[in-house]
Coordinates of C-alpha atoms in Angstrom, one line a residue:
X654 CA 107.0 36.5 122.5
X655 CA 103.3 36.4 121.4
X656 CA 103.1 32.8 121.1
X657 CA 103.1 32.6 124.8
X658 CA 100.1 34.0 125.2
X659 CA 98.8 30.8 123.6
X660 CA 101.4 27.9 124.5
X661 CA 103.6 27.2 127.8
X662 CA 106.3 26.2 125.6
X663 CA 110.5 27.3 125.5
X664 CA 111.7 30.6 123.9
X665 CA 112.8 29.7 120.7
X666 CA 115.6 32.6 120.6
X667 CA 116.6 35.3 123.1
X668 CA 115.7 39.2 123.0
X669 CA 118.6 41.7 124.5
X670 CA 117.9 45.4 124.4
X671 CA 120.8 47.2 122.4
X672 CA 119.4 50.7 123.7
X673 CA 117.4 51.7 126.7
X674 CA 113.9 50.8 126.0
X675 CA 110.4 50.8 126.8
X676 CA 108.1 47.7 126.5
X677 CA 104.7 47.1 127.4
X678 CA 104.5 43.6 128.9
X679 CA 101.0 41.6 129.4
X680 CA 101.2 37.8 130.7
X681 CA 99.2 34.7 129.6
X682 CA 97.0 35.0 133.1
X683 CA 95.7 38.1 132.5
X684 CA 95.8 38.1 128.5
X685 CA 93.0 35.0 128.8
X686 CA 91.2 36.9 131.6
X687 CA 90.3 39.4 129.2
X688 CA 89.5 37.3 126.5
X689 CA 87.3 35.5 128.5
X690 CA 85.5 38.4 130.3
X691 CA 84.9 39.7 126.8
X692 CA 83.5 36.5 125.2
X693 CA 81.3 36.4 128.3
X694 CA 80.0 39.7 127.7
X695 CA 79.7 38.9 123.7
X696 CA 77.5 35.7 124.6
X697 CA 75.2 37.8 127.2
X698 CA 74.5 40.2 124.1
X699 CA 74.1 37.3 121.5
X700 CA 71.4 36.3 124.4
X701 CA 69.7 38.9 123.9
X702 CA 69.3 38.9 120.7
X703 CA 67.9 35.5 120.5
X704 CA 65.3 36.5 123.5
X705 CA 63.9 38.9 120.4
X706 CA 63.0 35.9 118.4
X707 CA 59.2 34.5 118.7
X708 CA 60.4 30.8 117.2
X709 CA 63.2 30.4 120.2
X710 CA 61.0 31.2 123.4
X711 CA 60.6 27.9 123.8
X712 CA 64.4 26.7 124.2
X713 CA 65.7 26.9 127.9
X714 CA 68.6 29.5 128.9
X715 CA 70.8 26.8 128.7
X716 CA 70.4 26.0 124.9
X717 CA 69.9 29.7 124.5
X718 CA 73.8 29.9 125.4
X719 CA 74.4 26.8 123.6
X720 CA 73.2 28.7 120.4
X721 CA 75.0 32.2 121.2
X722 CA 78.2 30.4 121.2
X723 CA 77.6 28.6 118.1
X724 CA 76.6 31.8 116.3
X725 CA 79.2 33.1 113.7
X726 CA 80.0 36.6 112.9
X727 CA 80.0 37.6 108.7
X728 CA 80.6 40.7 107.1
X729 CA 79.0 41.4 104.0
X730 CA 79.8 44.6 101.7
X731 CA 77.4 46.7 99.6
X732 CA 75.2 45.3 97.3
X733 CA 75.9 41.8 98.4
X734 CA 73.0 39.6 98.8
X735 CA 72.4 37.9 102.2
X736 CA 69.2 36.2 101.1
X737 CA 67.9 35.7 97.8
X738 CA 64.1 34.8 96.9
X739 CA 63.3 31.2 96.0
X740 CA 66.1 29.9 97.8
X741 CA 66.0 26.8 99.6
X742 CA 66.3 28.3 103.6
X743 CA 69.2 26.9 105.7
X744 CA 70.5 29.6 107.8
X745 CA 69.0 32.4 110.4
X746 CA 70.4 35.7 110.7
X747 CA 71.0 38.6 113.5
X748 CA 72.2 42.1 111.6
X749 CA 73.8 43.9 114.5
X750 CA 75.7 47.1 112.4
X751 CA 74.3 48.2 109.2
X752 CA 71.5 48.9 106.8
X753 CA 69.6 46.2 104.2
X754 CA 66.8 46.3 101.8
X755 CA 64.3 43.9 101.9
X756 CA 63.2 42.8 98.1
X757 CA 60.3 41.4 96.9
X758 CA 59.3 40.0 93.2
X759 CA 61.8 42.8 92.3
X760 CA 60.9 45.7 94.2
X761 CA 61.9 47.3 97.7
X762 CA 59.5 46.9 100.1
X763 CA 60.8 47.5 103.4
X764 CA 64.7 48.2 105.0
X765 CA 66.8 47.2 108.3
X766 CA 68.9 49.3 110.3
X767 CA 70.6 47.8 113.4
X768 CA 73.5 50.1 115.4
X769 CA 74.4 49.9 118.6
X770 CA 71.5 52.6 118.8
X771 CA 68.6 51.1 117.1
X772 CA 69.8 47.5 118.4
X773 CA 70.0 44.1 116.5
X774 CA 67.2 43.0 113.7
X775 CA 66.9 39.5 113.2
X776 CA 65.5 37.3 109.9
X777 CA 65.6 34.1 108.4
X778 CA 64.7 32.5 111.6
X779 CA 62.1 30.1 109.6
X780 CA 65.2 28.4 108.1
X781 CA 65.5 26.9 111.5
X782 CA 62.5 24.6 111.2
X783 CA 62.0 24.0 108.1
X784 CA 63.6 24.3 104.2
X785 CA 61.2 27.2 103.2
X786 CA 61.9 28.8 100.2
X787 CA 63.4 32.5 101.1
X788 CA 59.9 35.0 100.9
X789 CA 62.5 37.5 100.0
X790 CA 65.8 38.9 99.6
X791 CA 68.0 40.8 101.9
X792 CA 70.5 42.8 100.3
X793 CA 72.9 45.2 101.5
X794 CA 72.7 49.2 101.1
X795 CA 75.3 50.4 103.5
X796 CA 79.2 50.2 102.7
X797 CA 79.4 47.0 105.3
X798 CA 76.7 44.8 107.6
X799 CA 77.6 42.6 110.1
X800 CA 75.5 39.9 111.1
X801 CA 75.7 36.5 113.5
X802 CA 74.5 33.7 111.5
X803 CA 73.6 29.8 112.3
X804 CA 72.4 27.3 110.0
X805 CA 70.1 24.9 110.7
X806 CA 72.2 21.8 110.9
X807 CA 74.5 23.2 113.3
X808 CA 71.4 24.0 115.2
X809 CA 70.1 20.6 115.0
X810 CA 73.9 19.3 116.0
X811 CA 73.5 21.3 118.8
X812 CA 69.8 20.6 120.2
X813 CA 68.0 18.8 118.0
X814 CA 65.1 19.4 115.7
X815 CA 63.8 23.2 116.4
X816 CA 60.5 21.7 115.2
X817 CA 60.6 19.0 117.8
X818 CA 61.5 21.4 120.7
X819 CA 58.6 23.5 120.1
X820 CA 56.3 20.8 119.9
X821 CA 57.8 19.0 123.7
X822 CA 57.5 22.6 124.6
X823 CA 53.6 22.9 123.5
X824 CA 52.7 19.4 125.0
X825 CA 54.6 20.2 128.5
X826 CA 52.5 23.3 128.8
X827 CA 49.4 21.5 127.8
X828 CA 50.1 18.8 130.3
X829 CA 50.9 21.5 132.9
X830 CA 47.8 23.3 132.5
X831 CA 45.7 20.3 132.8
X832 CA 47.2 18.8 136.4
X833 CA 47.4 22.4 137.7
X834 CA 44.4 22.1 139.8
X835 CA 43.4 25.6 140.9
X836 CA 45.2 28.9 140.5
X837 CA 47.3 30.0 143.7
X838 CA 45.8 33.3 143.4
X839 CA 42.1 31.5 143.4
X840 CA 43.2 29.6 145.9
X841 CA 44.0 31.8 148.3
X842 CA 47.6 31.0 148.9
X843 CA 50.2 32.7 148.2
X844 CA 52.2 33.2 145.2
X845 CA 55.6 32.6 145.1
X846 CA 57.6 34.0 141.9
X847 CA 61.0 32.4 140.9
X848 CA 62.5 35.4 141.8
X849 CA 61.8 35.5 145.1
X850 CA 63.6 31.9 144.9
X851 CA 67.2 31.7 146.2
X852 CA 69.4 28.6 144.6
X853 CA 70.8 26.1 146.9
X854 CA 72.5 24.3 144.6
X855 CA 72.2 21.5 141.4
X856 CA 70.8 18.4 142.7
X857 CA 72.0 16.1 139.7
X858 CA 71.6 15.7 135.9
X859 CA 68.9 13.5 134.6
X860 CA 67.8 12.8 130.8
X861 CA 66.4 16.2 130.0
X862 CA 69.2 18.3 131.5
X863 CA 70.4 19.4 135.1
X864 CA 68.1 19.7 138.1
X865 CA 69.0 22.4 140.5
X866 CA 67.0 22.8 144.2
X867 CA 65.7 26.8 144.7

Protein backbone atom coordinates (compact mmCIF):
# COMPACT_ATOMS: atom_id res chain seq x y z
CA UNK A 1 0.00 0.00 0.00
CA UNK A 2 3.03 2.38 -0.37
CA UNK A 3 1.79 4.07 -3.35
CA UNK A 4 -0.71 5.74 -1.21
CA UNK A 5 1.50 7.60 0.40
CA UNK A 6 2.04 9.38 -2.84
CA UNK A 7 -1.45 9.13 -4.91
CA UNK A 8 -5.28 9.19 -3.62
CA UNK A 9 -5.93 6.58 -6.09
CA UNK A 10 -8.04 2.87 -5.80
CA UNK A 11 -6.41 -0.28 -4.36
CA UNK A 12 -5.35 -2.17 -7.16
CA UNK A 13 -5.85 -5.71 -5.28
CA UNK A 14 -6.97 -6.64 -1.73
CA UNK A 15 -4.70 -7.74 1.37
CA UNK A 16 -6.51 -10.48 3.86
CA UNK A 17 -4.39 -11.65 6.85
CA UNK A 18 -4.17 -15.65 6.66
CA UNK A 19 -2.71 -15.55 10.34
CA UNK A 20 -2.89 -13.21 13.20
CA UNK A 21 -0.72 -10.41 12.49
CA UNK A 22 0.97 -7.36 13.36
CA UNK A 23 1.36 -4.32 11.00
CA UNK A 24 2.65 -1.03 11.49
CA UNK A 25 0.38 1.46 9.71
CA UNK A 26 1.36 5.24 8.82
CA UNK A 27 -1.16 7.45 6.67
CA UNK A 28 -0.43 9.92 3.81
CA UNK A 29 -1.28 13.02 6.38
CA UNK A 30 1.25 12.26 8.64
CA UNK A 31 3.79 10.48 6.18
CA UNK A 32 4.06 14.19 4.27
CA UNK A 33 4.14 15.99 7.65
CA UNK A 34 7.31 14.39 8.24
CA UNK A 35 8.79 14.76 5.07
CA UNK A 36 8.09 18.21 5.11
CA UNK A 37 9.18 19.06 8.70
CA UNK A 38 12.42 17.33 7.66
CA UNK A 39 13.01 19.21 4.29
CA UNK A 40 12.32 22.36 6.42
CA UNK A 41 14.91 21.50 8.83
CA UNK A 42 17.39 20.33 5.78
CA UNK A 43 16.82 23.91 4.01
CA UNK A 44 17.49 25.88 7.52
CA UNK A 45 20.98 23.96 7.56
CA UNK A 46 21.67 24.38 3.74
CA UNK A 47 21.13 28.20 5.12
CA UNK A 48 23.55 28.13 7.04
CA UNK A 49 25.92 26.93 5.11
CA UNK A 50 25.45 29.55 2.50
CA UNK A 51 25.65 32.39 5.42
CA UNK A 52 29.54 31.01 5.57
CA UNK A 53 30.12 32.15 2.04
CA UNK A 54 31.71 35.88 1.60
CA UNK A 55 30.43 36.03 -2.36
CA UNK A 56 26.51 35.38 -1.19
CA UNK A 57 26.17 38.10 1.69
CA UNK A 58 24.75 40.13 -0.60
CA UNK A 59 21.61 37.94 -1.73
CA UNK A 60 18.40 38.49 0.56
CA UNK A 61 17.10 35.50 2.85
CA UNK A 62 14.72 34.96 0.39
CA UNK A 63 17.05 34.01 -2.53
CA UNK A 64 19.21 32.43 0.18
CA UNK A 65 16.25 29.73 0.39
CA UNK A 66 15.73 29.96 -3.20
CA UNK A 67 19.40 28.60 -3.53
CA UNK A 68 19.22 25.95 -0.53
CA UNK A 69 16.46 24.33 -2.27
CA UNK A 70 18.06 24.20 -5.56
CA UNK A 71 21.24 22.67 -3.98
CA UNK A 72 21.82 18.98 -4.84
CA UNK A 73 23.27 16.38 -2.75
CA UNK A 74 26.50 14.04 -4.50
CA UNK A 75 28.46 11.47 -3.14
CA UNK A 76 31.75 10.94 -4.33
CA UNK A 77 34.16 7.89 -3.35
CA UNK A 78 37.88 7.80 -2.70
CA UNK A 79 40.21 9.12 -4.91
CA UNK A 80 37.60 10.72 -7.11
CA UNK A 81 38.17 14.16 -8.21
CA UNK A 82 35.65 16.82 -7.39
CA UNK A 83 37.72 19.61 -9.00
CA UNK A 84 40.42 19.37 -11.22
CA UNK A 85 43.05 22.31 -12.05
CA UNK A 86 42.66 24.19 -15.34
CA UNK A 87 39.19 23.47 -15.64
CA UNK A 88 36.74 25.71 -16.90
CA UNK A 89 34.57 26.58 -13.32
CA UNK A 90 30.82 25.97 -13.45
CA UNK A 91 29.69 24.62 -10.27
CA UNK A 92 30.08 25.69 -6.25
CA UNK A 93 30.42 23.15 -3.63
CA UNK A 94 29.41 22.58 0.28
CA UNK A 95 31.42 19.28 1.64
CA UNK A 96 29.25 18.48 4.66
CA UNK A 97 30.77 14.62 5.71
CA UNK A 98 34.24 13.74 4.75
CA UNK A 99 37.81 14.56 4.17
CA UNK A 100 39.60 16.09 0.62
CA UNK A 101 42.97 17.05 -0.42
CA UNK A 102 43.50 20.16 -1.91
CA UNK A 103 46.23 19.82 -4.99
CA UNK A 104 48.24 22.20 -6.49
CA UNK A 105 50.65 21.92 -9.72
CA UNK A 106 50.80 18.34 -8.40
CA UNK A 107 51.38 18.59 -4.87
CA UNK A 108 49.13 18.60 -1.59
CA UNK A 109 48.91 21.61 -0.11
CA UNK A 110 46.18 21.89 2.18
CA UNK A 111 43.00 19.29 3.29
CA UNK A 112 39.10 19.59 4.28
CA UNK A 113 37.34 17.91 6.93
CA UNK A 114 33.57 18.62 7.46
CA UNK A 115 31.45 16.19 10.13
CA UNK A 116 28.67 17.07 11.87
CA UNK A 117 31.53 18.09 14.36
CA UNK A 118 33.78 20.28 12.47
CA UNK A 119 30.70 21.58 10.32
CA UNK A 120 30.41 22.18 6.55
CA UNK A 121 33.54 23.59 4.21
CA UNK A 122 32.59 25.29 1.27
CA UNK A 123 34.75 25.85 -2.31
CA UNK A 124 34.29 26.62 -5.69
CA UNK A 125 32.12 29.42 -4.93
CA UNK A 126 34.00 31.67 -7.74
CA UNK A 127 32.36 29.44 -10.37
CA UNK A 128 29.35 31.36 -9.48
CA UNK A 129 30.41 34.65 -11.07
CA UNK A 130 32.48 33.88 -13.43
CA UNK A 131 34.15 30.76 -15.77
CA UNK A 132 37.53 30.87 -13.80
CA UNK A 133 39.77 28.27 -14.55
CA UNK A 134 39.81 25.81 -11.19
CA UNK A 135 43.19 27.23 -8.97
CA UNK A 136 43.13 23.71 -7.86
CA UNK A 137 41.93 20.29 -7.40
CA UNK A 138 39.83 18.79 -4.84
CA UNK A 139 40.14 15.22 -4.54
CA UNK A 140 38.81 12.78 -2.15
CA UNK A 141 40.95 10.94 0.74
CA UNK A 142 38.24 9.41 2.87
CA UNK A 143 36.18 6.17 1.73
CA UNK A 144 33.02 8.62 0.79
CA UNK A 145 32.26 12.75 0.82
CA UNK A 146 29.16 14.19 0.51
CA UNK A 147 28.73 17.53 -0.76
CA UNK A 148 25.60 19.97 -1.97
CA UNK A 149 26.45 21.30 -5.19
CA UNK A 150 24.87 24.22 -7.67
CA UNK A 151 26.11 25.24 -10.90
CA UNK A 152 26.08 28.39 -12.12
CA UNK A 153 23.31 28.30 -14.58
CA UNK A 154 20.88 26.96 -12.35
CA UNK A 155 21.92 29.88 -10.16
CA UNK A 156 21.43 32.32 -12.79
CA UNK A 157 17.84 30.45 -13.66
CA UNK A 158 17.12 31.07 -10.29
CA UNK A 159 18.25 34.83 -9.60
CA UNK A 160 20.07 36.14 -12.10
CA UNK A 161 23.68 37.01 -12.67
CA UNK A 162 25.66 36.54 -9.17
CA UNK A 163 27.87 39.30 -10.65
CA UNK A 164 24.96 41.64 -11.22
CA UNK A 165 23.49 41.11 -7.68
CA UNK A 166 26.60 42.05 -6.11
CA UNK A 167 27.05 44.94 -7.99
CA UNK A 168 22.92 46.35 -7.28
CA UNK A 169 24.02 45.33 -3.89
CA UNK A 170 27.24 47.66 -3.85
CA UNK A 171 25.36 50.68 -5.58
CA UNK A 172 22.26 50.40 -3.00
CA UNK A 173 24.67 50.69 -0.17
CA UNK A 174 26.55 53.47 -1.85
CA UNK A 175 23.35 55.31 -2.52
CA UNK A 176 22.26 54.53 1.12
CA UNK A 177 25.22 55.97 2.65
CA UNK A 178 25.08 59.13 0.75
CA UNK A 179 21.17 60.20 1.53
CA UNK A 180 21.69 59.03 5.16
CA UNK A 181 22.09 62.41 6.57
CA UNK A 182 23.46 62.01 10.13
CA UNK A 183 23.98 58.85 12.22
CA UNK A 184 21.07 58.19 14.80
CA UNK A 185 23.55 57.75 17.35
CA UNK A 186 25.12 61.36 16.35
CA UNK A 187 21.98 62.57 16.31
CA UNK A 188 20.89 61.95 19.38
CA UNK A 189 17.87 59.84 18.68
CA UNK A 190 17.37 56.69 19.35
CA UNK A 191 18.31 53.60 17.68
CA UNK A 192 15.95 51.25 16.76
CA UNK A 193 17.43 47.65 15.62
CA UNK A 194 15.18 45.32 13.35
CA UNK A 195 14.97 43.20 16.07
CA UNK A 196 13.23 45.17 18.27
CA UNK A 197 10.76 45.33 15.12
CA UNK A 198 7.58 43.19 15.36
CA UNK A 199 5.87 42.27 11.70
CA UNK A 200 2.48 43.40 11.03
CA UNK A 201 2.13 41.87 7.92
CA UNK A 202 3.25 42.01 3.87
CA UNK A 203 2.02 45.02 2.37
CA UNK A 204 2.23 43.90 -1.35
CA UNK A 205 4.82 42.71 -3.96
CA UNK A 206 6.43 45.20 -6.18
CA UNK A 207 9.30 44.69 -8.93
CA UNK A 208 12.16 43.85 -6.66
CA UNK A 209 10.29 41.39 -4.40
CA UNK A 210 7.64 41.59 -1.46
CA UNK A 211 7.28 44.53 0.90
CA UNK A 212 6.25 43.67 4.40
CA UNK A 213 5.23 46.60 7.21
CA UNK A 214 7.43 46.06 10.80
Amino acid sequence: GELALLYLAPRAASVKAVSTSVVWVIDRTNFKAILMRVSEEKIKEYIKHLDRVDVLSPLLAQDKQAMAQALVEITFTKDEAILRQGDPGSTFYVLYEGEVAIIKDGKEIGQLKASSQEGAKVFGEKALLNSELRAATVRVVSETAKALALDRASFELLLGPLAEIVQRGSTATRAARSQRPQDPADSGCEKILRKDLVRIGPLGCGTFGAVELW
